[in-house]
Short mmCIF file of C-alpha atoms in Angstrom, two decimals:
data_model
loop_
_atom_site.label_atom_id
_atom_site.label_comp_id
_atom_site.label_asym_id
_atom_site.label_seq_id
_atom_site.Cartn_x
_atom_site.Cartn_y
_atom_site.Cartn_z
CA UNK A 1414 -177.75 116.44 155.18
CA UNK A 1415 -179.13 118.68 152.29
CA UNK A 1416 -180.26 122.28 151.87
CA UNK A 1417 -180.72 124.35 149.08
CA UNK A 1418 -179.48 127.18 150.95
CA UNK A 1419 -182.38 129.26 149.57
CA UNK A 1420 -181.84 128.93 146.05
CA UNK A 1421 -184.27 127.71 143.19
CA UNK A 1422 -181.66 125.95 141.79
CA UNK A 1423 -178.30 125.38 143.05
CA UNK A 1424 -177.23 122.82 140.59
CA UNK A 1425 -175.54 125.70 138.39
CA UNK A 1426 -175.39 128.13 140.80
CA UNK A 1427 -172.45 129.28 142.86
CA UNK A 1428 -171.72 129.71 146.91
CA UNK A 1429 -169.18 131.06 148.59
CA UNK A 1430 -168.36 129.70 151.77
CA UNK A 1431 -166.18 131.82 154.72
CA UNK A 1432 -163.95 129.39 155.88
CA UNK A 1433 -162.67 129.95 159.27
CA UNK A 1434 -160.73 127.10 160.47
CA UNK A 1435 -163.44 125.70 162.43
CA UNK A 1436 -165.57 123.03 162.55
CA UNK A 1437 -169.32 125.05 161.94
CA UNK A 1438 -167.77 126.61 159.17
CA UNK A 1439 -166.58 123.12 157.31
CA UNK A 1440 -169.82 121.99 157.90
CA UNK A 1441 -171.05 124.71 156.17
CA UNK A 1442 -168.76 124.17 153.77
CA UNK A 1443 -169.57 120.73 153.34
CA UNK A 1444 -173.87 120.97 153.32
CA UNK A 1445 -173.27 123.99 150.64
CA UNK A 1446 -171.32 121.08 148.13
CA UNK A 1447 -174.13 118.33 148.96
CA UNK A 1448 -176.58 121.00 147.05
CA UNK A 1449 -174.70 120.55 143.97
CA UNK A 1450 -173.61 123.28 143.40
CA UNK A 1451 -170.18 124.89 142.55
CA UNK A 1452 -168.86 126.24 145.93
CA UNK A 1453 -166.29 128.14 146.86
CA UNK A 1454 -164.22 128.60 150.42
CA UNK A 1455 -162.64 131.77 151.46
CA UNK A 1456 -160.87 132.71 154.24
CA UNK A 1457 -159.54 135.89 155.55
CA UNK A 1458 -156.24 136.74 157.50
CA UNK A 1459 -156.99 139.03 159.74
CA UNK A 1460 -153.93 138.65 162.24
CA UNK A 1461 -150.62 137.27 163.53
CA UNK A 1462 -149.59 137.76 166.49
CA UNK A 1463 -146.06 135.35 166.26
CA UNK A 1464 -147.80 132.75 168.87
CA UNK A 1465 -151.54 132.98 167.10
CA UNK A 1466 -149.78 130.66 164.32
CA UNK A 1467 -149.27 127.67 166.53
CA UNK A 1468 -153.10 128.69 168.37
CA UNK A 1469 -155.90 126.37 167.41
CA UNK A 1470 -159.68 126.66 168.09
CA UNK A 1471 -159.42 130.61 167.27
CA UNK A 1472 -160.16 131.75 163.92
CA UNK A 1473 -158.38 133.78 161.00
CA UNK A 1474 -154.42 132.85 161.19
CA UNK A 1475 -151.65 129.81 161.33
CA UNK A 1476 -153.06 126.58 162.14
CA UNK A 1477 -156.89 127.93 161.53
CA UNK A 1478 -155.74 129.15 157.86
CA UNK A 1479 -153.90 125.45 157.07
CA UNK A 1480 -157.00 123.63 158.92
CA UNK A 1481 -159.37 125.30 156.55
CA UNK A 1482 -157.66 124.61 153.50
CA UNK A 1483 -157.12 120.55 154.44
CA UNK A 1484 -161.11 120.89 154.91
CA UNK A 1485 -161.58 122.64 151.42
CA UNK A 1486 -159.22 119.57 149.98
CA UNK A 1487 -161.44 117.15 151.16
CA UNK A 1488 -164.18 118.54 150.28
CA UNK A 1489 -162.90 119.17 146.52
CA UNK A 1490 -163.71 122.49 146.58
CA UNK A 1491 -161.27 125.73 145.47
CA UNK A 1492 -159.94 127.77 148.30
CA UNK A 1493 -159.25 131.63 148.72
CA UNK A 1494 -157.10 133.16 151.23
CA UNK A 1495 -157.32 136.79 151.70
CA UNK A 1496 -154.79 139.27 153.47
CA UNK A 1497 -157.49 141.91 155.36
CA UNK A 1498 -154.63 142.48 157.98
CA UNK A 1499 -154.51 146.03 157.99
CA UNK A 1500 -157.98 146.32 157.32
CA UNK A 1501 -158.56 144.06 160.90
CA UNK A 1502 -156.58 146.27 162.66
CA UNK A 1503 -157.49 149.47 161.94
CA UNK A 1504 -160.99 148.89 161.77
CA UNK A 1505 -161.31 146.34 165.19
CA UNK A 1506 -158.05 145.98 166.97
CA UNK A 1507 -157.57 149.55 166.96
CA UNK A 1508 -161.19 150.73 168.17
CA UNK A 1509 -160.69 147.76 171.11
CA UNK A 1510 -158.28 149.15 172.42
CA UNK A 1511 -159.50 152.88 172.05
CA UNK A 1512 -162.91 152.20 174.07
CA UNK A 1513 -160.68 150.24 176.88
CA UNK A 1514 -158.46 153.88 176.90
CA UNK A 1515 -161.95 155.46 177.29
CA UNK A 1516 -162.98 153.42 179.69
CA UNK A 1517 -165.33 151.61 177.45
CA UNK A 1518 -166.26 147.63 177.26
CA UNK A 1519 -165.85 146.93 173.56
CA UNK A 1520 -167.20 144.02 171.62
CA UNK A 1521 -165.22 143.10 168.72
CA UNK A 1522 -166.97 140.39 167.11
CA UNK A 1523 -170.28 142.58 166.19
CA UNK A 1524 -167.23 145.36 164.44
CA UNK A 1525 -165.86 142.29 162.71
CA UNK A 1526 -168.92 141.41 161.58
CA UNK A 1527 -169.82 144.81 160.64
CA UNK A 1528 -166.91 145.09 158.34
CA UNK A 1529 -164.85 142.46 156.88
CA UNK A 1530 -166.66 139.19 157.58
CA UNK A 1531 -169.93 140.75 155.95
CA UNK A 1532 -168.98 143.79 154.29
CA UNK A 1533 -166.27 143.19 152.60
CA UNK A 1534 -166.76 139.15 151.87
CA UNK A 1535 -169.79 140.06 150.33
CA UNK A 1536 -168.14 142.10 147.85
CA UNK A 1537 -165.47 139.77 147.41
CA UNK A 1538 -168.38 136.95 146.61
CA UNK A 1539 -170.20 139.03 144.43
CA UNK A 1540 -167.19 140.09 142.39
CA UNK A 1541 -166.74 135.95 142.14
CA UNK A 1542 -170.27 135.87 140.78
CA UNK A 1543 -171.77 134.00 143.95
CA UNK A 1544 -175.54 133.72 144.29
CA UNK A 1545 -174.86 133.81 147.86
CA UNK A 1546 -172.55 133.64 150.53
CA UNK A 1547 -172.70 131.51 153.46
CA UNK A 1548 -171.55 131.19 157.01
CA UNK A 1549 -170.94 129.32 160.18
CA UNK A 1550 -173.15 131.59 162.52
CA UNK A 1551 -176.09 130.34 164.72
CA UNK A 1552 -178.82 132.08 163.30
CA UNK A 1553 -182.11 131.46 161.24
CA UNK A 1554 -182.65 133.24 158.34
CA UNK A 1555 -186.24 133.51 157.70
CA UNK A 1556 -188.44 134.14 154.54
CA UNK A 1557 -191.63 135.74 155.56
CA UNK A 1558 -193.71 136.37 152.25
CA UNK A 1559 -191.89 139.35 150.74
CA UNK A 1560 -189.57 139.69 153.94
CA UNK A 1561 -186.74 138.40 154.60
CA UNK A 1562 -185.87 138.41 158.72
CA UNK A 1563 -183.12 137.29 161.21
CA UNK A 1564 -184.36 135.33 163.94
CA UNK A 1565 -182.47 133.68 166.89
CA UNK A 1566 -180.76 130.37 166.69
CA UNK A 1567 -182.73 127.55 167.68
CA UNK A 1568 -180.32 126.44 170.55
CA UNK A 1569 -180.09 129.46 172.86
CA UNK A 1570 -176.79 128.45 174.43
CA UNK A 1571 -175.39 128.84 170.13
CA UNK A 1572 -177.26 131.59 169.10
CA UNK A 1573 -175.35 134.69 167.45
CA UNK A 1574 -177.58 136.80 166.79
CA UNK A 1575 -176.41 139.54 169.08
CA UNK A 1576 -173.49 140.08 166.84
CA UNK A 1577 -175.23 140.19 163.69
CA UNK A 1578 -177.28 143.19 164.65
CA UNK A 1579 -175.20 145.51 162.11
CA UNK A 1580 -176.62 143.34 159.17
CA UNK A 1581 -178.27 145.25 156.91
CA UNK A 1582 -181.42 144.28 154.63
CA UNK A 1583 -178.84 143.76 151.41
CA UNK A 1584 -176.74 141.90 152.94
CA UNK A 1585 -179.36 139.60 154.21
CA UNK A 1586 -180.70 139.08 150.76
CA UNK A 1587 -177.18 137.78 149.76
CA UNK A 1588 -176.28 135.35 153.56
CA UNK A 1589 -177.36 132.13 154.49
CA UNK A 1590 -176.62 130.30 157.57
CA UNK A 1591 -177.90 127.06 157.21
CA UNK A 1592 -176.70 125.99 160.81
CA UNK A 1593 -179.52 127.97 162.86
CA UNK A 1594 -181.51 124.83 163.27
CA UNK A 1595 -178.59 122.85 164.11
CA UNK A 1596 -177.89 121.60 167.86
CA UNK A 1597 -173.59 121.45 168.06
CA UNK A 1598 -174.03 117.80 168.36
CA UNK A 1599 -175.32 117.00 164.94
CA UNK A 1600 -173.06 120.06 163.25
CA UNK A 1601 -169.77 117.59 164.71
CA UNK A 1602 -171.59 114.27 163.35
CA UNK A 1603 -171.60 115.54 160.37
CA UNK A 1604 -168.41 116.74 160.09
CA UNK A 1605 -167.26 112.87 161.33
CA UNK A 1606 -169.49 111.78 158.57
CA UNK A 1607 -167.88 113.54 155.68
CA UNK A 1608 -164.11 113.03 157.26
CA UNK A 1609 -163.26 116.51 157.77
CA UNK A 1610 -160.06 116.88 160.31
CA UNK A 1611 -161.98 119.82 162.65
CA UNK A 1612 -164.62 117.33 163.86
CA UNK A 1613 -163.47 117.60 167.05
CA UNK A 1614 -161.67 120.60 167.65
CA UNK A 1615 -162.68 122.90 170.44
CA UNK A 1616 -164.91 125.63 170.01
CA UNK A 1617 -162.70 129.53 170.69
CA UNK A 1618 -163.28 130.88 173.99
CA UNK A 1619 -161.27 133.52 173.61
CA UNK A 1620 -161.33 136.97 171.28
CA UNK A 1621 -159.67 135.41 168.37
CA UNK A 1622 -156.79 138.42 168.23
CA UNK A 1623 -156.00 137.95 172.10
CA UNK A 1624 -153.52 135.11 172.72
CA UNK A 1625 -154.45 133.15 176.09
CA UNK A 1626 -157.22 135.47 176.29
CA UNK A 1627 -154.53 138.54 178.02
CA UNK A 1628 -156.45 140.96 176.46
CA UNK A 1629 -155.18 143.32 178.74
CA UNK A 1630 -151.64 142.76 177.37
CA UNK A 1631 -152.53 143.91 174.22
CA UNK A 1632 -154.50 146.72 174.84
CA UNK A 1633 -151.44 147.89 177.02
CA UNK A 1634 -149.16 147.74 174.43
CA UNK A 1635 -151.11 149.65 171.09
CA UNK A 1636 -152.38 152.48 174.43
CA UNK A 1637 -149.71 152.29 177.44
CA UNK A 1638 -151.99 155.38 178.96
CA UNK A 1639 -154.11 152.33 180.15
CA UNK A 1640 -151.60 150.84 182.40
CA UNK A 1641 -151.22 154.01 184.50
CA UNK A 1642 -152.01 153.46 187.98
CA UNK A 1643 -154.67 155.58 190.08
CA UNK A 1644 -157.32 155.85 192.41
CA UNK A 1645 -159.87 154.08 193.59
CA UNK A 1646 -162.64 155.91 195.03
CA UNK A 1647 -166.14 155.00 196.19
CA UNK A 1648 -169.81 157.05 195.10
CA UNK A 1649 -168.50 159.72 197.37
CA UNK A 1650 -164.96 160.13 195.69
CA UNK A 1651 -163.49 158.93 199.09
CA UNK A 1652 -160.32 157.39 197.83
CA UNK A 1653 -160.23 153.42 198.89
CA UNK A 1654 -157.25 152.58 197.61
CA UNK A 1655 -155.22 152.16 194.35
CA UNK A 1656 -155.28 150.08 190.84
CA UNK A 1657 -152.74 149.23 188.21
CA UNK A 1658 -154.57 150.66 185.65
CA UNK A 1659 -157.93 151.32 184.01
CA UNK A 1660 -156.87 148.68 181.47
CA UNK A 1661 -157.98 146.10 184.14
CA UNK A 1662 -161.44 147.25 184.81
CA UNK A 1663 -165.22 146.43 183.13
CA UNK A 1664 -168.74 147.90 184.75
CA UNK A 1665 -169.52 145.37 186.56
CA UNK A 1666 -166.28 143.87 187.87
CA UNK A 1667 -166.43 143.05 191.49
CA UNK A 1668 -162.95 140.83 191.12
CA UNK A 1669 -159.61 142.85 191.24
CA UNK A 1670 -160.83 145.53 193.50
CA UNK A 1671 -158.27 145.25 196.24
CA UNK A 1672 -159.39 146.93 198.94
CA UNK A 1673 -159.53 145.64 202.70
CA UNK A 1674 -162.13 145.73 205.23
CA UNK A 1675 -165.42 146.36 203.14
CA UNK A 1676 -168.27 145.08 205.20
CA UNK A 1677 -170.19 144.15 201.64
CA UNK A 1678 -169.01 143.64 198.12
CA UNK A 1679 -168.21 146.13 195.87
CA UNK A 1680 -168.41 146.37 191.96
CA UNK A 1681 -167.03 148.49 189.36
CA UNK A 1682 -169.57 151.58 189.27
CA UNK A 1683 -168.18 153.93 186.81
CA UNK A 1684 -164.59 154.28 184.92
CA UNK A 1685 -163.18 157.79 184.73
CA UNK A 1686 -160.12 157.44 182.32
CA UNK A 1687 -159.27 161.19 182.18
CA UNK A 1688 -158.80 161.53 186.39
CA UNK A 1689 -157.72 157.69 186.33
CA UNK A 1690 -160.17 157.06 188.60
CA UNK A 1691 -161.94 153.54 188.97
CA UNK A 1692 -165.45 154.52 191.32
CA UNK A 1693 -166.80 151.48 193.20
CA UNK A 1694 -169.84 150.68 194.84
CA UNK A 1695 -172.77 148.24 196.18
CA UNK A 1696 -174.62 146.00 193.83
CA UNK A 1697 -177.28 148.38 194.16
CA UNK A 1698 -175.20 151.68 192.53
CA UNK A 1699 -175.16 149.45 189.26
CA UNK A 1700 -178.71 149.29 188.27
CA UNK A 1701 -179.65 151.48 185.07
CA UNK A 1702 -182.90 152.68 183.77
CA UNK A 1703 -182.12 153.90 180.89
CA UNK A 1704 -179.42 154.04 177.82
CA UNK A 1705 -178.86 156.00 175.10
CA UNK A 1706 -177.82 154.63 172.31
CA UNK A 1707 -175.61 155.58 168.71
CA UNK A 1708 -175.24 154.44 165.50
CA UNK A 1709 -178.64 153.02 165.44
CA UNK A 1710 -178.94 149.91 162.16
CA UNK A 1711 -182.23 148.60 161.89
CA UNK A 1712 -182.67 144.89 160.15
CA UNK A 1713 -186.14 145.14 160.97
CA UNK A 1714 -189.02 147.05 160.97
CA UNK A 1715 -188.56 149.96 163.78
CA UNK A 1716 -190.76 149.65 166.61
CA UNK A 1717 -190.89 151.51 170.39
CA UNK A 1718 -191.69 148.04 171.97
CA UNK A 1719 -189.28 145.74 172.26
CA UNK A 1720 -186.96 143.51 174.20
CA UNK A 1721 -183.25 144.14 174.09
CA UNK A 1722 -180.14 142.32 175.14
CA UNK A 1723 -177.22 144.36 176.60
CA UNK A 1724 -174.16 141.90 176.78
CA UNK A 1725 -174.46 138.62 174.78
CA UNK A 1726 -174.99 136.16 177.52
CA UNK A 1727 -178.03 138.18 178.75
CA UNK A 1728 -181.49 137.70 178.41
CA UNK A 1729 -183.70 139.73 176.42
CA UNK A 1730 -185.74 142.23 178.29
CA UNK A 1731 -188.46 144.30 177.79
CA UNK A 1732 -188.00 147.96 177.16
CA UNK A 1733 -189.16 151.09 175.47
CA UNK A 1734 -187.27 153.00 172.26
CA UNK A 1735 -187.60 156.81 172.23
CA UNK A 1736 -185.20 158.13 169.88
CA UNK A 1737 -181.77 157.01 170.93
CA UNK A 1738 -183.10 156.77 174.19
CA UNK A 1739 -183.75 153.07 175.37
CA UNK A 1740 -185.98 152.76 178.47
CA UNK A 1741 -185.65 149.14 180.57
CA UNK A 1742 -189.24 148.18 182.12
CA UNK A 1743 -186.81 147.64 185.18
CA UNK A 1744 -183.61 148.27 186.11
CA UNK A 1745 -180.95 146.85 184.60
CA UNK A 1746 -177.44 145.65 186.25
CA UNK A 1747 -174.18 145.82 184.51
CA UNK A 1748 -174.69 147.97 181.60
CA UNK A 1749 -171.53 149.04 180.31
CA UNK A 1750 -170.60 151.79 177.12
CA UNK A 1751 -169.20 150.20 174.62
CA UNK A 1752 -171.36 147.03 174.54
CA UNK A 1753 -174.22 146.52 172.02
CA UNK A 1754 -178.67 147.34 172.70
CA UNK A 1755 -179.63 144.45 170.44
CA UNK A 1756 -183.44 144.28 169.73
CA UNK A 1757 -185.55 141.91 169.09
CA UNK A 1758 -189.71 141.03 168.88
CA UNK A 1759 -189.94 137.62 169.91
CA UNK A 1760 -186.81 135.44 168.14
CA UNK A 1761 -186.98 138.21 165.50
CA UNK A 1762 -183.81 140.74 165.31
CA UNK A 1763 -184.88 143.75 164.64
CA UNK A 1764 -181.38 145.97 164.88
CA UNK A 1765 -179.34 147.50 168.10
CA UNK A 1766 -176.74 150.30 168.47
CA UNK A 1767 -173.75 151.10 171.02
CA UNK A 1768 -174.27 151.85 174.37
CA UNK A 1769 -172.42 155.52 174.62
CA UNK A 1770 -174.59 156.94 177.60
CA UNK A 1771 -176.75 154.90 180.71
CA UNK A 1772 -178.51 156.72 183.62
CA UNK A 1773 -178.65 155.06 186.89
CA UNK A 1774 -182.23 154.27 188.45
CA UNK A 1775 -180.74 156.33 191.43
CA UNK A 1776 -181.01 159.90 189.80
CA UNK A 1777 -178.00 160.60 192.18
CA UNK A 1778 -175.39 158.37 190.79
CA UNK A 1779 -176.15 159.39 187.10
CA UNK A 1780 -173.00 159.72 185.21
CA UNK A 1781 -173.05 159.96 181.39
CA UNK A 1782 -170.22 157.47 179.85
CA UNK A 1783 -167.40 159.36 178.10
CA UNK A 1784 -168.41 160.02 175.34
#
């Protein structure tokens, strides 16, 4: 169990640890303080949601906040807790549920990432005089010569790398994540080994803001537009039959759609929030050939070639860059606004956007996302 986390020296030198509650975050905790050197834990408050205090196995508030800090004790190490509340909620819970009002698929964790797990922590370690800080993800930070990359976890079922596009060359100077070549297995043994109480305590598989994972609840509540009920029509805009809001709906989504007497499934097409309109169709109306994308952060070198993952569970496929434009050598199924275009060369990430804009490989059911 040792790692110098990158550094020529760490006896002397200082980490910072972000401490989430969890168990791959002690463990980071615990491999940066069998370096030797000084190492701090910090962990941020992003939320409270009255029941999220008693919630375990999430991240970021209550029991996840106390959890940490019993792992920091044991470990010897000091502990930070900082209030980002408002700064969580206006800069992620907010923007979720603005894309579901706009009939978007949003994915919190890369915003999170984006803001005050990297951007802000970093600042916060710096300002503590940290040579680097370190984290819980499943990814492999690589030093190539002069180069420093992002590469995929070595277990593909752990690897994060999908929400880490937004990383920016900086920042990667500063990270480390020395649990990329970890399997979960050995990440729990050692946290048995060293005594720490989150050895075994479940992994989240939830959004760590959405109690019971109702996300619909909340988004109803911060945008009660989303709840209003409408049509449902098919490619033709023959109404089928109704919903109970747009709120309810992802491209994709072939559960939910109540309507009798359809001699073959049918999947959410298209989402219409203006006309409250949810537009269903075969399997077939769902393949894309092409997406444009926005807000474009390379980590990597840019290059027209790559492959590129469009939800986080998917595999990587091959596809062309032009622009903002992002070609699929086939079609694609399931493609929804909102999401990440993650890229990679090989196990290499090389950057990603948001999804705004996807044209269907049927030129007749192309229909630009709101944008």
């Amino acid at each position: 169990m040792t790692s110098n986390f990158g550094l020529d020296r760490p006896q002397g030198s200082r980490i910072v640890v972000a401490m989430s509650g969890g168990v791959d975050s002690s463990v980071t905790a615990a491999l940066a303080v069998a370096t030797g050197a000084e190492v701090v834990g910090v962990t941020l408050q992003l939320y409270d949601h009255g029941e999220a205090v008693k919630r375990t196995g999430s991240c970021c508030a209550g029991q996840d906040i106390y959890d940490a800090k019993q792992v920091a004790d044991r470990l010897g190490i000091a502990h930070y807790v900082l209030d980002y509340e408002s700064r969580f909620r206006e800069g992620v819970i907010d923007r979720f549920a603005d894309e579901y009002a706009r009939g978007r698929t949003p994915i919190p964790c890369a915003l999170c990432n984006q803001g005050v797990k990297f951007t802000d922590l970093i600042h916060f370690a710096r300002e503590l005089g940290a040579d680097c800080l370190a984290t819980g993800h499943y990814v492999r930070r690589v030093v190539n010569g002069d180069r420093v990359e992002l590469h995929k976890g070595s277990d593909p079922k752990r690897d994060q790398s999908y929400f880490l596009y937004g990383t920016t060359t900086d920042q990667l100077g500063f990270l480390r994540f020395p649990l990329g070549d970890l399997p979960k297995s050995e990440v729990r043994r050692i946290a048995a080994e060293n005594g720490l109480i989150v050895a075994g305590k479940p992994d989240s598989q939830d959004i760590c803001f959405v109690p019971n994972g109702d996300y619909a609840s909340l988004v109803k509540r911060l945008r009660p537009e989303t709840e209003a009920p409408g049509d449902i029509v098919d490619l033709d805009g023959r109404i089928l039959g109704r919903h109970r809001g747009v709120v309810h709906f992802t491209i994709g989504q072939r559960r939910g759609i109540e309507i009798g007497g359809s001699p073959a499934p049918l999947y959410v097409v298209r989402i219409e929030p203006e006309q409250g309109r949810i537009v269903v169709g075969p399997r077939s109306a769902l393949a894309i050939d092409r997406i444009r994308v926005e807000e474009l952060s390379w980590i990597g070198e840019g290059q027209s070639e790559v492959s590129v993952k469009v939800r986080s569970l998917a595999p990587a496929v091959p596809a062309l860059i032009d622009g903002g434009w992002v070609r699929f050598d086939r079609p694609e199924y399931g493609v929804a606004p909102g999401q990440a275009a993650v890229f990679y060369d090989g196990t290499r990430l090389l950057g990603g956007g948001w999804i705004a804009d996807t044209v269907a490989a049927d030129p007749r059911l192309t229909c630009a996302a709101a944008a």
